[in-house]
Short mmCIF file of C-alpha atoms and ligand atoms in Angstrom, two decimals:
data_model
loop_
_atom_site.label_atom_id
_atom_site.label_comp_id
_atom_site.label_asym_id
_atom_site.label_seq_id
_atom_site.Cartn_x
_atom_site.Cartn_y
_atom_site.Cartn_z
CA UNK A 1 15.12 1.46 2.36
CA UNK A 2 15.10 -0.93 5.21
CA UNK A 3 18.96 -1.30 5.00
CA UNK A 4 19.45 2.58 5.64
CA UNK A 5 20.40 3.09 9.27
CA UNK A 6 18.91 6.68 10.46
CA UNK A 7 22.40 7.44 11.20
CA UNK A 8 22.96 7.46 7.57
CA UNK A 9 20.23 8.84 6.37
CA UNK A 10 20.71 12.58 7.91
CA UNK A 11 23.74 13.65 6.07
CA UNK A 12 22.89 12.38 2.78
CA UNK A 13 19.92 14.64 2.96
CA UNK A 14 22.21 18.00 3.90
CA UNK A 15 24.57 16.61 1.30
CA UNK A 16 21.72 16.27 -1.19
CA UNK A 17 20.12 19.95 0.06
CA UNK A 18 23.23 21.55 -1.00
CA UNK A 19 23.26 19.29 -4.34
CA UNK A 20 20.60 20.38 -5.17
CA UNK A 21 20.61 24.03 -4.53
CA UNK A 22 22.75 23.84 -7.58
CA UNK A 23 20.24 22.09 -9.93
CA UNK A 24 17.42 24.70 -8.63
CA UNK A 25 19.48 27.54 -10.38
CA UNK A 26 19.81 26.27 -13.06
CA UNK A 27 16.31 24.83 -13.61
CA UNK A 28 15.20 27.95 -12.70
CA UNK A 29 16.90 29.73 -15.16
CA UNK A 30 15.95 27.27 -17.69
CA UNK A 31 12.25 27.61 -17.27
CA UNK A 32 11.87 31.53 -17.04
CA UNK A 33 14.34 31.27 -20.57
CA UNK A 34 11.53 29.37 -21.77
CA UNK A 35 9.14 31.58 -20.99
CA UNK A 36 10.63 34.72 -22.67
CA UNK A 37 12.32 32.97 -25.63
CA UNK A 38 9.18 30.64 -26.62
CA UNK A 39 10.92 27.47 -26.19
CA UNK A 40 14.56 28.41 -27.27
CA UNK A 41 16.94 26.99 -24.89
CA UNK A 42 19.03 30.00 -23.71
CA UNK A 43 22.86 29.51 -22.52
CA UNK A 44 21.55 29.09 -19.22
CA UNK A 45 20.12 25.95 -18.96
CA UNK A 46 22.36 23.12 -17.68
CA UNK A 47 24.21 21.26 -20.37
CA UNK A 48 23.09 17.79 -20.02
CA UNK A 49 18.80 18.88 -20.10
CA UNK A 50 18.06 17.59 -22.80
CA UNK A 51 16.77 20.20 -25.62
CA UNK A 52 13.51 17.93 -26.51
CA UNK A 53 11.95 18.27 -22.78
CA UNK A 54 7.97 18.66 -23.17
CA UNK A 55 7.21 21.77 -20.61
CA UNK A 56 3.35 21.87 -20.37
CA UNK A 57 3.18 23.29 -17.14
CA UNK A 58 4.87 24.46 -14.63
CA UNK A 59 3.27 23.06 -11.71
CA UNK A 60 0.09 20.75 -10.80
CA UNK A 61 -2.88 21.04 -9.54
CA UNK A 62 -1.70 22.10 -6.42
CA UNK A 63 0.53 24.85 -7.83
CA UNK A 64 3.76 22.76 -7.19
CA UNK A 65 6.76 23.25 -8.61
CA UNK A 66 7.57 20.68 -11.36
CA UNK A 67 10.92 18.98 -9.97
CA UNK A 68 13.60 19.64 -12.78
CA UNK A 69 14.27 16.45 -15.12
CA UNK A 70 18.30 16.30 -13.52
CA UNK A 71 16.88 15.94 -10.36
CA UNK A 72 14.07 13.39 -11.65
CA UNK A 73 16.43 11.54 -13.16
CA UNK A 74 19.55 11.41 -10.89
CA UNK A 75 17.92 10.68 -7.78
CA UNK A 76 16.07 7.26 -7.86
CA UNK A 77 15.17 4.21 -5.89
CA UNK A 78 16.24 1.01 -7.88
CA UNK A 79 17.81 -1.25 -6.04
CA UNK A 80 17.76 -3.92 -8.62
CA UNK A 81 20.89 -1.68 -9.65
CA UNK A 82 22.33 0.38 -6.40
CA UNK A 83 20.88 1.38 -2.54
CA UNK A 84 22.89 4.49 -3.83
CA UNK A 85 20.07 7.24 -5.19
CA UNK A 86 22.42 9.13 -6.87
CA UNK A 87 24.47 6.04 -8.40
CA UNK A 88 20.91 4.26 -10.51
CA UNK A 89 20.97 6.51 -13.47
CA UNK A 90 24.96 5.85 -14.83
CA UNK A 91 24.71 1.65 -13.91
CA UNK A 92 21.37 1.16 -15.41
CA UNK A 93 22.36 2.94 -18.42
CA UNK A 94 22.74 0.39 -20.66
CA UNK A 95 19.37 -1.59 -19.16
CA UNK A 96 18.34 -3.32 -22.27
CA UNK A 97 14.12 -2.52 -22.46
CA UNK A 98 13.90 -3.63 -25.85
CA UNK A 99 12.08 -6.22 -27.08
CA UNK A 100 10.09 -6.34 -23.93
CA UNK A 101 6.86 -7.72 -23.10
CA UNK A 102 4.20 -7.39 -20.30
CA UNK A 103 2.01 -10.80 -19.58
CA UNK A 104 -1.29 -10.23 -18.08
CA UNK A 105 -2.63 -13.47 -16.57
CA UNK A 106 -4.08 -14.93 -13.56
CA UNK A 107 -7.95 -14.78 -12.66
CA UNK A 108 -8.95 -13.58 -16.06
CA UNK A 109 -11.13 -14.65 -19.31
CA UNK A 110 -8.67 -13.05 -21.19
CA UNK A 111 -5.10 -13.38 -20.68
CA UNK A 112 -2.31 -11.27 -22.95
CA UNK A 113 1.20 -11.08 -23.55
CA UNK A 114 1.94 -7.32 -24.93
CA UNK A 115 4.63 -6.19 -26.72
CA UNK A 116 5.76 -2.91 -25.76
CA UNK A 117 4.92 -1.48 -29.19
CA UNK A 118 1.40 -2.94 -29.06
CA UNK A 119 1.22 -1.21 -25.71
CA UNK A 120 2.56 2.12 -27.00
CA UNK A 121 -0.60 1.83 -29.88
CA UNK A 122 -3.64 0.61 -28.07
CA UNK A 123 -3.62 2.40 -25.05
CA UNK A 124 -3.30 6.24 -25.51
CA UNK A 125 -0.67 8.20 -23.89
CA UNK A 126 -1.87 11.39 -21.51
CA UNK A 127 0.16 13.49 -19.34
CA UNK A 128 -0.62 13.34 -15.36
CA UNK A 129 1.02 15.94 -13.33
CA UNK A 130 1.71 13.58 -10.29
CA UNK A 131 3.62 14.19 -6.95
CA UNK A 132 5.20 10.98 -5.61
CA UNK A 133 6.26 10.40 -2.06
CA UNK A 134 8.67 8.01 -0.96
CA UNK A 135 7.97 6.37 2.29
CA UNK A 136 12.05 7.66 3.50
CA UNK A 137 9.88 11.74 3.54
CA UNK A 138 11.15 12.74 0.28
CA UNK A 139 9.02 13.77 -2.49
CA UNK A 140 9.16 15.30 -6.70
CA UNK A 141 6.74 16.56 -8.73
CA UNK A 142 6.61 14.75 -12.54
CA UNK A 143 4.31 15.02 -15.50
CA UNK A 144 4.24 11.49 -16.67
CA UNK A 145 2.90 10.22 -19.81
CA UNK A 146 0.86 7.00 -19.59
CA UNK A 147 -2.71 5.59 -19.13
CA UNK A 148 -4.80 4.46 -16.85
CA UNK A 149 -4.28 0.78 -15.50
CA UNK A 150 -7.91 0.13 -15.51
CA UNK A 151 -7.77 0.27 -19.33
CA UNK A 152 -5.45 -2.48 -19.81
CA UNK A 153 -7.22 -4.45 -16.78
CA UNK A 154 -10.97 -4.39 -18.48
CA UNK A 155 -9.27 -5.26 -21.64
CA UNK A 156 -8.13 -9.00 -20.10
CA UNK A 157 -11.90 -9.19 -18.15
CA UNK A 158 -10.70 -10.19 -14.72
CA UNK A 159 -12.90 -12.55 -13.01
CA UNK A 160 -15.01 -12.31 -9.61
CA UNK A 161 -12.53 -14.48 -8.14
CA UNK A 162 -9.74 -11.57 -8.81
CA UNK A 163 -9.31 -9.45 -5.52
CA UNK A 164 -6.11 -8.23 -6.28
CA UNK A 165 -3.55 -7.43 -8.64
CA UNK A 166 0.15 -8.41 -8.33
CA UNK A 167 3.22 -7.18 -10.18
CA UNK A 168 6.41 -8.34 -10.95
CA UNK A 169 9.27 -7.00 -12.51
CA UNK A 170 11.89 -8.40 -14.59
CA UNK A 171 14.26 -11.10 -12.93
CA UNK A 172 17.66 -11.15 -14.78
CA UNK A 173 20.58 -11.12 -11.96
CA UNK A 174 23.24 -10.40 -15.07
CA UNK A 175 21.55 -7.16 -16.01
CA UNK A 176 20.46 -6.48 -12.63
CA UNK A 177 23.08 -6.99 -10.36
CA UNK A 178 21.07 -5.97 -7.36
CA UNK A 179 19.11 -9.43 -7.39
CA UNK A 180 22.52 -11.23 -6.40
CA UNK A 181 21.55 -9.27 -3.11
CA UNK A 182 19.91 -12.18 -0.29
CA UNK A 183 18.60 -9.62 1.64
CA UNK A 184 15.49 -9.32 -0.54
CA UNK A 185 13.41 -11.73 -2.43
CA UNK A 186 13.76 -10.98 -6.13
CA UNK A 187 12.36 -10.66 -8.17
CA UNK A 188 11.00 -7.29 -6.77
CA UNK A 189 6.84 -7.71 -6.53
CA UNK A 190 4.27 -5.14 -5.55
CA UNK A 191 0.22 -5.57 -5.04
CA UNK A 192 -3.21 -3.70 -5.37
CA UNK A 193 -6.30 -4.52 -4.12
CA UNK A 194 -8.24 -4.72 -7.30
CA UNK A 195 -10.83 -1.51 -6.50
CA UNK A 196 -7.57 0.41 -6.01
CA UNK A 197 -6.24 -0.73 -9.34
CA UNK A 198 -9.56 0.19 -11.15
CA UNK A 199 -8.94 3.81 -9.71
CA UNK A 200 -8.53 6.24 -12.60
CA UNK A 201 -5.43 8.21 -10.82
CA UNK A 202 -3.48 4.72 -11.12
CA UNK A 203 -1.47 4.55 -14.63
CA UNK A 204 1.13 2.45 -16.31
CA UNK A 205 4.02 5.26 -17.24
CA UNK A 206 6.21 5.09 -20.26
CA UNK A 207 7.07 8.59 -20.21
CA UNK A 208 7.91 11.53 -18.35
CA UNK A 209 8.33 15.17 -19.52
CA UNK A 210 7.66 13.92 -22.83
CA UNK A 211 10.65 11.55 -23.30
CA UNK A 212 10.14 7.84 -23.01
CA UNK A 213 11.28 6.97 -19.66
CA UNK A 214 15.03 6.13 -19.07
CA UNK A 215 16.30 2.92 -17.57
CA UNK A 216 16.84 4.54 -14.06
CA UNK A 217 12.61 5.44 -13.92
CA UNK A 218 11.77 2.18 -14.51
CA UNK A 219 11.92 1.38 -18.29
CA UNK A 220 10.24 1.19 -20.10
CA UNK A 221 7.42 0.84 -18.15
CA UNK A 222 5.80 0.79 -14.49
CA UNK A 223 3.23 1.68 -12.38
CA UNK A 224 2.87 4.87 -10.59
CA UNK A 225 0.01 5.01 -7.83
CA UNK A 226 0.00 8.64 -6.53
CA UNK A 227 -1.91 8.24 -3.26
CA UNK A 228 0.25 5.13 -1.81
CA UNK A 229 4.49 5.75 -0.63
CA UNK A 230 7.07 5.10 -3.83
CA UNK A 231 7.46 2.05 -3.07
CA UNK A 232 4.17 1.21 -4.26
CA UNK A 233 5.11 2.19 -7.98
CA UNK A 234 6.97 -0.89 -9.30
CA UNK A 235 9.47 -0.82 -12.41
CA UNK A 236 10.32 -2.35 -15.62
CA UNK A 237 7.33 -4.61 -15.70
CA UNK A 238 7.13 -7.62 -16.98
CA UNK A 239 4.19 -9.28 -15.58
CA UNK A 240 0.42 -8.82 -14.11
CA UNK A 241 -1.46 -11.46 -12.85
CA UNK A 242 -4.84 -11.23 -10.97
CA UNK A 243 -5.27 -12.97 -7.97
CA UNK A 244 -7.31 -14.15 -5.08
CA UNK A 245 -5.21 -13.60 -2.00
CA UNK A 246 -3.49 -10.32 -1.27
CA UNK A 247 0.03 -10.53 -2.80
CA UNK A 248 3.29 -10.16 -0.40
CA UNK A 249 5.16 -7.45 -2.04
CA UNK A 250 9.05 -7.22 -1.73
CA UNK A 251 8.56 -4.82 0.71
CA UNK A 252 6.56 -6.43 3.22
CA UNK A 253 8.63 -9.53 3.32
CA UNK A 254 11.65 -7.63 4.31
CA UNK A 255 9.93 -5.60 7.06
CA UNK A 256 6.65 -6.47 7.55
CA UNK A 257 6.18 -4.60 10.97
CA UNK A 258 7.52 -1.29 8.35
CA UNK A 259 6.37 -1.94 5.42
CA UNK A 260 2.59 -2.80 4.85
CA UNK A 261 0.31 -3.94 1.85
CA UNK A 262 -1.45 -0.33 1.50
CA UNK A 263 0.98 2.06 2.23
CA UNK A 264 -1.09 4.66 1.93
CA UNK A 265 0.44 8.39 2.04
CA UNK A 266 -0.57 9.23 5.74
CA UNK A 267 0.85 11.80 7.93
CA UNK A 268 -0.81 10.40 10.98
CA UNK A 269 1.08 7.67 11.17
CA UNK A 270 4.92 7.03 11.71
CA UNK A 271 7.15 4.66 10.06
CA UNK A 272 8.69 2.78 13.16
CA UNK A 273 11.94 4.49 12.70
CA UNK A 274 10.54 8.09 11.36
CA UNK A 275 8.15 10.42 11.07
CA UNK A 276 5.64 10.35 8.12
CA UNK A 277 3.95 14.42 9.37
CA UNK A 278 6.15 15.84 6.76
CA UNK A 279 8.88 15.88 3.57
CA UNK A 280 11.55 17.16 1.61
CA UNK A 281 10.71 18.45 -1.93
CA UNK A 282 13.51 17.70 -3.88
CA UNK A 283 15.02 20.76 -5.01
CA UNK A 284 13.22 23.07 -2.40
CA UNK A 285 14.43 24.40 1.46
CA UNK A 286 13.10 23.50 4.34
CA UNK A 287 10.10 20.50 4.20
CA UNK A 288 6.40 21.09 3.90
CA UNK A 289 3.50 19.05 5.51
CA UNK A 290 2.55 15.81 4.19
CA UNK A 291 -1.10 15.36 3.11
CA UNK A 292 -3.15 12.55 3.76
CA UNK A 293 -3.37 10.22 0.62
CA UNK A 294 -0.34 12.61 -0.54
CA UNK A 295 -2.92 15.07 -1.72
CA UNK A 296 -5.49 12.79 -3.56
CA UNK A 297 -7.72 12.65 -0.76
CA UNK A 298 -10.68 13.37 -2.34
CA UNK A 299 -10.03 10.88 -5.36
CA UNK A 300 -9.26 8.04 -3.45
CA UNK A 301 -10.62 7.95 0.35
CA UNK A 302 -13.69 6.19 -0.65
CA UNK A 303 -11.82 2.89 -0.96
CA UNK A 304 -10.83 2.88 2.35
CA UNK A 305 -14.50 4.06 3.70
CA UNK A 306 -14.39 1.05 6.74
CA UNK A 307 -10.69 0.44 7.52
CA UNK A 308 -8.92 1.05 10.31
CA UNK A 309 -5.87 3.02 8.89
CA UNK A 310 -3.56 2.59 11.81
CA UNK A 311 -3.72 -1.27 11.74
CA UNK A 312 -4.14 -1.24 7.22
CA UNK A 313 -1.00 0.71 7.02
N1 MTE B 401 11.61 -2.67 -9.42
C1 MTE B 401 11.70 -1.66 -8.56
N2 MTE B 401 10.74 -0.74 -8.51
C2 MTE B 401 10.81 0.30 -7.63
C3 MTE B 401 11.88 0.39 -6.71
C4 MTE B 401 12.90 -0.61 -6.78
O1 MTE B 401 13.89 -0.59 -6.02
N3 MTE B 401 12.79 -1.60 -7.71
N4 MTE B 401 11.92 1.42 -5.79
C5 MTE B 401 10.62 2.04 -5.43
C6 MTE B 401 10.75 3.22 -4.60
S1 MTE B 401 11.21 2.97 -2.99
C7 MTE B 401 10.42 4.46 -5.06
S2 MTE B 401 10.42 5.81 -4.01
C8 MTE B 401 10.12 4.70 -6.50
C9 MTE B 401 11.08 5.75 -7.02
O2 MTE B 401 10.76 6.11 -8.34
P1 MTE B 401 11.68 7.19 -9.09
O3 MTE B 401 13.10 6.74 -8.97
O4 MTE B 401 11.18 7.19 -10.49
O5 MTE B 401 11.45 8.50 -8.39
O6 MTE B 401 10.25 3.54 -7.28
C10 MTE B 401 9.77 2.35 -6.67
N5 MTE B 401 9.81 1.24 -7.63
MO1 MO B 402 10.66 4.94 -1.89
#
């Protein structure tokens, strides 16, 4: 993100626009197929959606348009693999997420190491329609499978020395060629306060529209904390810890005076380089208003009752 000159930015987004005016047809004509066949994919639909796509809904709570899978898939931050969005999903196809485990350690009377599977069995699945914001004003609507973080935190018992939570994904240069990169300090790290964490709209995802998630959405699993900019929602996990001090995430030690701790969705106030007031739905015209808290307003404001949301940004 920080790397991306403005200058640069601009015509990728026409580019994309026009990219994606393509994908819109043919989602489009997809989902009304669905509708009038009962789930028999007509000629229509693009040839590389895959035919076992769970379609719940349509939209979310908001009435949103579900962003298509192609676009959800093709168009990601990793920069473990590429600063190119549309280059992630064909070099982190081979991304090897299996065995993988999560360790959960740190301030706790309880510390774990899961295996994937005995994540996949003790914590049940549930779809969450979700729309995610990145902090460069671009934004998709996904219906995620996963479960809430809180479960798997009051499972370990953190203790009242734990303030936060930190994250960490995987560090493995030869897989993840991005981490030969100095400008960043691998491996990539995020942080919650631990009230935030407990929140019931922040989940660990290992799915999205049904499938388990592919390398490219973070594989085979991460966080996804609707409320806070993208960057918040680390991938391919590997390890939890509970802490006393608030973590430094990747972010914030690249660009501190950009990039802050909370990074909470919030229209009001700019990114030194940008405006946050409004965004780009992937696969829509024009841009629409951002919401404060990116629309979860009245699910998450509490926690930030007494801060100052200028300076806590
Ligand atoms: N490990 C890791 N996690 C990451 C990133 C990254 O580069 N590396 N990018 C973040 C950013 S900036 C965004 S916007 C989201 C993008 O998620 P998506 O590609 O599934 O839409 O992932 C976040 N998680
Ligand atoms: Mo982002």
């Amino acid at each position: 993100m920080i790397k991306i000159r403005s200058s640069e930015i601009t015509p990728e987004h026409i580019y994309l626009s026009r990219r994606k005016f393509m994908v819109g047809i043919g989602a489009l004509a997809a989902s009304s197929a669905l509708l009038a066949a009962c789930g028999t994919q007509s000629s229509a639909v693009k040839e590389d959606t895959p035919k076992d796509l769970k379609i719940s809904a349509t939209a979310d709570e908001l009435g949103d348009a579900l962003t298509p899978f192609e676009s959800v898939t093709n168009y990601n931050n990793f920069y473990e693999f590429s600063t190119s969005k549309e280059a992630v999903a064909s070099l982190s196809k081979d991304f090897k997420t299996s065995p993988w485990t999560v360790e959960v350690g740190g301030l706790v009377n309880k510390p774990m190491t899961y295996g994937f599977e005995d994540i996949l069995k003790k914590f049940t699945q549930q779809e969450r329609i979700y729309r995610l914001r990145c902090v460069e004003a671009w934004s998709m609507v996904i219906p995620w499978q996963g479960f809430p973080l809180a479960e798997l935190l009051k499972e370990v018992e953190p203790t009242s020395q734990a303030k936060y939570v930190r994250f960490e994904t995987l560090y493995d240069p030869e897989q993840l060629p991005g981490q030969n990169s100095a400008w960043y300090t691998w491996p990539y790290a995020e942080g919650l306060r631990l009230d935030e964490a407990m929140n019931d709209l922040a989940i660990l995802s290992t799915g999205l529209y049904g499938k388990e998630l592919l390398p490219q959405s973070g594989a085979p699993i991460r966080l996804v904390v609707p409320w806070k900019y993208g960057f918040k929602s680390i991938k391919s996990i590997v390890k939890i810890e509970l802490v006393a001090e608030q973590p430094t995430s990747l972010w914030m030690a690249a660009a501190p005076n950009e990039y802050g701790f909370y990074a909470n969705v919030n229209p009001m106030v700019d990114h030194p380089r940008w405006s946050q007031a409004s965004e780009r739905r992937i696969g829509e015209f024009g841009r629409r208003d951002t919401l404060p808290f990116n629309g979860y307003e009245e699910e998450v404001a509490y926690l930030y009752k007494d801060m100052d949301l200028k300076v806590n940004y």
